[in-house]
mmCIF file of C-alpha atoms in Angstrom:
data_model
loop_
_atom_site.group_PDB
_atom_site.id
_atom_site.type_symbol
_atom_site.label_atom_id
_atom_site.label_comp_id
_atom_site.label_asym_id
_atom_site.label_seq_id
_atom_site.Cartn_x
_atom_site.Cartn_y
_atom_site.Cartn_z
ATOM 1 C CA MET A 1 0.000 0.000 0.000
ATOM 2 C CA VAL A 2 1.550 3.328 -1.123
ATOM 3 C CA ASN A 3 -0.244 6.640 -0.573
ATOM 4 C CA GLY A 4 -3.386 4.696 0.087
ATOM 5 C CA GLN A 5 -3.130 2.697 -3.206
ATOM 6 C CA ASP A 6 -2.765 -1.055 -3.500
ATOM 7 C CA THR A 7 0.495 -1.732 -5.455
ATOM 8 C CA THR A 8 -0.026 -5.499 -5.782
ATOM 9 C CA VAL A 9 -1.407 -5.288 -9.329
ATOM 10 C CA GLN A 10 1.292 -2.811 -10.376
ATOM 11 C CA ASP A 11 4.047 -5.009 -8.994
ATOM 12 C CA GLY A 12 2.527 -8.048 -10.725
ATOM 13 C CA ALA A 13 2.396 -6.221 -14.025
ATOM 14 C CA ARG A 14 6.042 -5.224 -13.710
ATOM 15 C CA ARG A 15 7.021 -8.816 -12.978
ATOM 16 C CA THR A 16 5.019 -10.055 -15.989
ATOM 17 C CA ARG A 17 6.622 -7.518 -18.305
ATOM 18 C CA GLY A 18 10.078 -8.560 -17.166
ATOM 19 C CA ARG A 19 9.446 -12.282 -17.537
ATOM 20 C CA PRO A 20 10.702 -14.022 -20.730
ATOM 21 C CA ARG A 21 7.951 -14.822 -23.200
ATOM 22 C CA SER A 22 6.749 -18.396 -22.726
ATOM 23 C CA PHE A 23 6.125 -20.835 -25.588
ATOM 24 C CA ASP A 24 5.072 -24.411 -26.110
ATOM 25 C CA ARG A 25 8.308 -26.354 -26.386
ATOM 26 C CA ALA A 26 6.854 -29.356 -28.207
ATOM 27 C CA THR A 27 5.173 -27.150 -30.806
ATOM 28 C CA ALA A 28 8.357 -25.165 -31.380
ATOM 29 C CA LEU A 29 10.341 -28.401 -31.721
ATOM 30 C CA GLU A 30 7.922 -29.768 -34.309
ATOM 31 C CA LYS A 31 8.277 -26.546 -36.318
ATOM 32 C CA ALA A 32 12.065 -26.902 -36.203
ATOM 33 C CA LEU A 33 11.724 -30.517 -37.328
ATOM 34 C CA MET A 34 9.725 -29.452 -40.367
ATOM 35 C CA ALA A 35 12.279 -26.768 -41.237
ATOM 36 C CA PHE A 36 15.243 -29.149 -41.062
ATOM 37 C CA TRP A 37 13.261 -31.783 -42.967
ATOM 38 C CA GLU A 38 12.393 -29.377 -45.759
ATOM 39 C CA HIS A 39 15.704 -27.539 -46.133
ATOM 40 C CA GLY A 40 18.361 -29.771 -44.549
ATOM 41 C CA TYR A 41 20.728 -28.955 -41.705
ATOM 42 C CA GLU A 42 23.136 -26.703 -43.559
ATOM 43 C CA ALA A 43 20.572 -24.492 -45.282
ATOM 44 C CA THR A 44 18.497 -23.902 -42.143
ATOM 45 C CA SER A 45 19.963 -20.938 -40.230
ATOM 46 C CA VAL A 46 19.360 -19.904 -36.640
ATOM 47 C CA SER A 47 17.446 -16.868 -37.914
ATOM 48 C CA ASP A 48 15.269 -19.187 -40.007
ATOM 49 C CA LEU A 49 14.612 -21.299 -36.935
ATOM 50 C CA THR A 50 13.684 -18.415 -34.642
ATOM 51 C CA ARG A 51 11.290 -17.075 -37.282
ATOM 52 C CA ILE A 52 9.668 -20.439 -37.953
ATOM 53 C CA MET A 53 9.518 -21.440 -34.283
ATOM 54 C CA GLY A 54 8.177 -18.034 -33.257
ATOM 55 C CA ILE A 55 10.761 -17.467 -30.529
ATOM 56 C CA GLY A 56 13.772 -15.239 -30.008
ATOM 57 C CA ALA A 57 17.351 -16.459 -30.222
ATOM 58 C CA PRO A 58 17.846 -16.241 -26.411
ATOM 59 C CA SER A 59 14.802 -18.495 -25.894
ATOM 60 C CA LEU A 60 16.050 -20.952 -28.501
ATOM 61 C CA TYR A 61 19.467 -21.227 -26.902
ATOM 62 C CA ALA A 62 17.993 -21.464 -23.388
ATOM 63 C CA ALA A 63 15.515 -24.195 -24.337
ATOM 64 C CA PHE A 64 17.460 -26.226 -26.889
ATOM 65 C CA GLY A 65 21.119 -25.216 -26.769
ATOM 66 C CA ASP A 66 22.830 -24.379 -30.047
ATOM 67 C CA LYS A 67 21.659 -25.278 -33.563
ATOM 68 C CA ARG A 68 23.397 -28.653 -33.525
ATOM 69 C CA SER A 69 21.875 -29.603 -30.167
ATOM 70 C CA LEU A 70 18.455 -28.621 -31.457
ATOM 71 C CA PHE A 71 19.002 -30.725 -34.569
ATOM 72 C CA GLU A 72 20.068 -33.740 -32.525
ATOM 73 C CA GLU A 73 16.826 -33.489 -30.544
ATOM 74 C CA VAL A 74 14.867 -33.105 -33.783
ATOM 75 C CA VAL A 75 16.412 -36.317 -35.127
ATOM 76 C CA ARG A 76 15.418 -38.180 -31.954
ATOM 77 C CA VAL A 77 11.850 -36.912 -32.249
ATOM 78 C CA TYR A 78 11.708 -37.771 -35.953
ATOM 79 C CA THR A 79 13.003 -41.285 -35.295
ATOM 80 C CA ASP A 80 10.331 -41.841 -32.653
ATOM 81 C CA THR A 81 7.461 -40.419 -34.743
ATOM 82 C CA HIS A 82 7.542 -39.938 -38.520
ATOM 83 C CA GLY A 83 10.440 -42.333 -38.981
ATOM 84 C CA ALA A 84 9.280 -45.064 -36.582
ATOM 85 C CA PHE A 85 7.554 -47.230 -39.197
ATOM 86 C CA GLY A 86 10.715 -49.234 -39.885
ATOM 87 C CA ASP A 87 11.307 -50.197 -36.262
ATOM 88 C CA ARG A 88 7.632 -51.114 -35.886
ATOM 89 C CA ALA A 89 7.768 -53.376 -38.922
ATOM 90 C CA LEU A 90 10.867 -55.183 -37.637
ATOM 91 C CA ALA A 91 9.291 -55.612 -34.202
ATOM 92 C CA GLU A 92 5.835 -56.707 -35.314
ATOM 93 C CA GLU A 93 6.270 -58.835 -38.438
ATOM 94 C CA PRO A 94 7.050 -62.569 -38.112
ATOM 95 C CA THR A 95 9.851 -62.663 -40.702
ATOM 96 C CA ALA A 96 12.519 -60.376 -42.102
ATOM 97 C CA ARG A 97 10.922 -60.600 -45.533
ATOM 98 C CA ALA A 98 7.519 -59.543 -44.207
ATOM 99 C CA ALA A 99 9.098 -56.741 -42.184
ATOM 100 C CA VAL A 100 11.024 -55.315 -45.132
ATOM 101 C CA GLU A 101 8.048 -55.630 -47.473
ATOM 102 C CA ARG A 102 5.889 -53.707 -44.988
ATOM 103 C CA MET A 103 8.656 -51.169 -44.380
ATOM 104 C CA LEU A 104 9.065 -50.372 -48.073
ATOM 105 C CA ARG A 105 5.315 -50.124 -48.576
ATOM 106 C CA GLU A 106 4.955 -47.766 -45.616
ATOM 107 C CA ALA A 107 7.979 -45.760 -46.780
ATOM 108 C CA ALA A 108 6.202 -45.213 -50.105
ATOM 109 C CA ALA A 109 3.245 -43.735 -48.216
ATOM 110 C CA GLU A 110 5.230 -41.772 -45.638
ATOM 111 C CA TYR A 111 7.748 -40.269 -48.056
ATOM 112 C CA THR A 112 5.031 -38.919 -50.355
ATOM 113 C CA ASP A 113 2.601 -37.700 -47.677
ATOM 114 C CA PRO A 114 1.759 -34.042 -48.521
ATOM 115 C CA ALA A 115 1.137 -33.304 -44.827
ATOM 116 C CA HIS A 116 4.889 -32.850 -44.364
ATOM 117 C CA PRO A 117 8.091 -32.499 -46.436
ATOM 118 C CA TYR A 118 8.760 -35.371 -48.815
ATOM 119 C CA GLY A 119 11.359 -38.061 -48.236
ATOM 120 C CA CYS A 120 13.247 -38.920 -45.065
ATOM 121 C CA LEU A 121 14.762 -36.300 -42.771
ATOM 122 C CA VAL A 122 17.699 -38.551 -41.822
ATOM 123 C CA VAL A 123 18.588 -38.952 -45.499
ATOM 124 C CA HIS A 124 17.842 -35.462 -46.769
ATOM 125 C CA ALA A 125 19.247 -33.386 -43.892
ATOM 126 C CA ALA A 126 22.764 -34.600 -44.673
ATOM 127 C CA THR A 127 22.769 -33.058 -48.159
ATOM 128 C CA ASN A 128 25.635 -30.567 -48.586
ATOM 129 C CA CYS A 129 26.308 -30.723 -44.847
ATOM 130 C CA SER A 130 29.690 -29.309 -43.813
ATOM 131 C CA SER A 131 29.394 -30.314 -40.141
ATOM 132 C CA ALA A 132 31.344 -33.503 -39.480
ATOM 133 C CA GLU A 133 29.406 -34.036 -36.241
ATOM 134 C CA VAL A 134 26.030 -33.817 -37.943
ATOM 135 C CA GLU A 135 27.175 -35.980 -40.845
ATOM 136 C CA GLY A 136 28.405 -38.528 -38.321
ATOM 137 C CA LEU A 137 25.123 -38.483 -36.413
ATOM 138 C CA LEU A 138 23.063 -39.135 -39.530
ATOM 139 C CA ARG A 139 25.485 -41.742 -40.873
ATOM 140 C CA GLU A 140 25.288 -43.557 -37.537
ATOM 141 C CA ARG A 141 21.483 -43.581 -37.738
ATOM 142 C CA ARG A 142 21.481 -44.969 -41.266
ATOM 143 C CA ASN A 143 24.101 -47.612 -40.462
ATOM 144 C CA ALA A 144 22.167 -48.627 -37.338
ATOM 145 C CA ASN A 145 19.148 -49.294 -39.534
ATOM 146 C CA ILE A 146 21.188 -51.483 -41.879
ATOM 147 C CA ALA A 147 22.631 -53.362 -38.897
ATOM 148 C CA ALA A 148 19.106 -53.981 -37.603
ATOM 149 C CA PHE A 149 18.062 -55.372 -40.988
ATOM 150 C CA ALA A 150 21.109 -57.663 -41.044
ATOM 151 C CA THR A 151 20.436 -58.945 -37.534
ATOM 152 C CA ARG A 152 16.875 -59.834 -38.433
ATOM 153 C CA ILE A 153 17.917 -61.517 -41.690
ATOM 154 C CA ARG A 154 20.596 -63.583 -39.900
ATOM 155 C CA ALA A 155 18.007 -64.703 -37.362
ATOM 156 C CA ASP A 156 15.775 -65.933 -40.180
ATOM 157 C CA VAL A 157 18.705 -67.762 -41.786
ATOM 158 C CA ALA A 158 19.426 -69.467 -38.462
ATOM 159 C CA ALA A 159 15.751 -70.404 -38.106
ATOM 160 C CA GLY A 160 15.651 -71.891 -41.605
ATOM 161 C CA LEU A 161 13.298 -69.210 -42.910
ATOM 162 C CA LEU A 162 15.897 -68.091 -45.461
ATOM 163 C CA PRO A 163 18.467 -70.222 -47.325
ATOM 164 C CA ALA A 164 21.687 -70.990 -45.460
ATOM 165 C CA GLY A 165 23.770 -69.238 -48.118
ATOM 166 C CA THR A 166 21.917 -65.911 -47.861
ATOM 167 C CA ASP A 167 24.310 -62.953 -47.684
ATOM 168 C CA ALA A 168 22.647 -61.102 -44.805
ATOM 169 C CA GLY A 169 24.950 -58.110 -45.043
ATOM 170 C CA ALA A 170 24.366 -57.573 -48.769
ATOM 171 C CA LEU A 171 20.616 -58.062 -48.440
ATOM 172 C CA ALA A 172 20.515 -55.588 -45.566
ATOM 173 C CA ARG A 173 22.468 -53.024 -47.574
ATOM 174 C CA HIS A 174 20.160 -53.549 -50.523
ATOM 175 C CA THR A 175 17.234 -52.726 -48.216
ATOM 176 C CA GLY A 176 19.027 -49.626 -46.917
ATOM 177 C CA ALA A 177 19.773 -48.506 -50.467
ATOM 178 C CA MET A 178 16.114 -48.908 -51.398
ATOM 179 C CA ILE A 179 14.926 -46.872 -48.409
ATOM 180 C CA GLN A 180 17.442 -44.101 -49.093
ATOM 181 C CA GLY A 181 16.742 -44.137 -52.827
ATOM 182 C CA MET A 182 12.985 -43.987 -52.300
ATOM 183 C CA SER A 183 13.512 -40.925 -50.120
ATOM 184 C CA GLN A 184 15.366 -39.105 -52.876
ATOM 185 C CA GLN A 185 12.894 -40.267 -55.516
ATOM 186 C CA ALA A 186 10.073 -38.784 -53.407
ATOM 187 C CA ARG A 187 11.981 -35.499 -53.160
ATOM 188 C CA ASP A 188 12.286 -35.560 -56.947
ATOM 189 C CA GLY A 189 8.546 -35.954 -57.461
ATOM 190 C CA ALA A 190 7.910 -39.710 -57.515
ATOM 191 C CA SER A 191 4.378 -40.626 -56.473
ATOM 192 C CA ARG A 192 3.331 -43.168 -53.882
ATOM 193 C CA GLU A 193 2.390 -45.541 -56.702
ATOM 194 C CA ASP A 194 5.825 -45.085 -58.291
ATOM 195 C CA LEU A 195 7.538 -46.002 -55.036
ATOM 196 C CA GLU A 196 5.233 -48.935 -54.382
ATOM 197 C CA ALA A 197 6.240 -50.312 -57.783
ATOM 198 C CA LEU A 198 9.908 -49.985 -56.804
ATOM 199 C CA ALA A 199 9.213 -51.777 -53.535
ATOM 200 C CA GLU A 200 7.605 -54.660 -55.410
ATOM 201 C CA ILE A 201 10.642 -55.020 -57.646
ATOM 202 C CA ALA A 202 12.958 -54.828 -54.644
ATOM 203 C CA MET A 203 11.167 -57.710 -52.937
ATOM 204 C CA ALA A 204 11.387 -59.859 -56.064
ATOM 205 C CA ILE A 205 15.117 -60.394 -55.508
ATOM 206 C CA TRP A 206 14.661 -61.801 -51.981
ATOM 207 C CA PRO A 207 15.693 -65.465 -51.686
ATOM 208 C CA HIS A 208 13.104 -68.114 -50.817
ATOM 209 C CA GLU A 209 13.644 -70.926 -48.348
#
C-alpha cells in the first residue's frame, strides 16, 4: 500500500513484463523438425529457426542449446514419430521378408505424404552438410538401420526361414539402399504408386527358403 493505493497489481504487471515470453516447447520443436526436414541442416539458419519457431534467439538457446543440439533433438523426435515405421515393422512382423516388405510399402506412403516435407529427414538433412558431427550423427542412424536389418535376416537364416547361403549383409544393404533411394525419388517428385512399384521389384530379388 503506497499513498493509500494497492500496489499489488502494479508489482505483478512489472514482474510479468520482465518475464521471458513463454512458448510451447513441443510445438516449437515440431516446427524446427519441419524446417530441417524441408531444407536440410546446412541451409536452415538460426534466424530461419527463430522465425519459424516463433521465438527469439535467447529463448532458442535457453531451451534447446545451439543449432546442432536442437538438430540432434529433432532427429530423436523424428526417429520416434515420422520415422518409426521401420522399427515397428521389424518388431511386429514374423519374418525379415515380411518386415522389409511392410517397411518399403509404408515408406512409399510416408515419403510422399503431402502433410509434411517429402522423403526422409535422416537422409535429406545430410545433403551438402559441412558439419562432421552432424554428418556422423546421420550416418550412424542410417548404419544402425542397416545393422538392424542384417540382424533380423541372420536370425531368419538361423531359423531356416531363409536359405543358409543368404548374404545377410548384402541383403541388408540392398534394403538400406532402397529406403534411401525412395527418399530421394520422393523429393524428386515420384508418387506413392511409383515407389510402391519400386518396392515390389525390390522384394522380387529376396531369396526363398
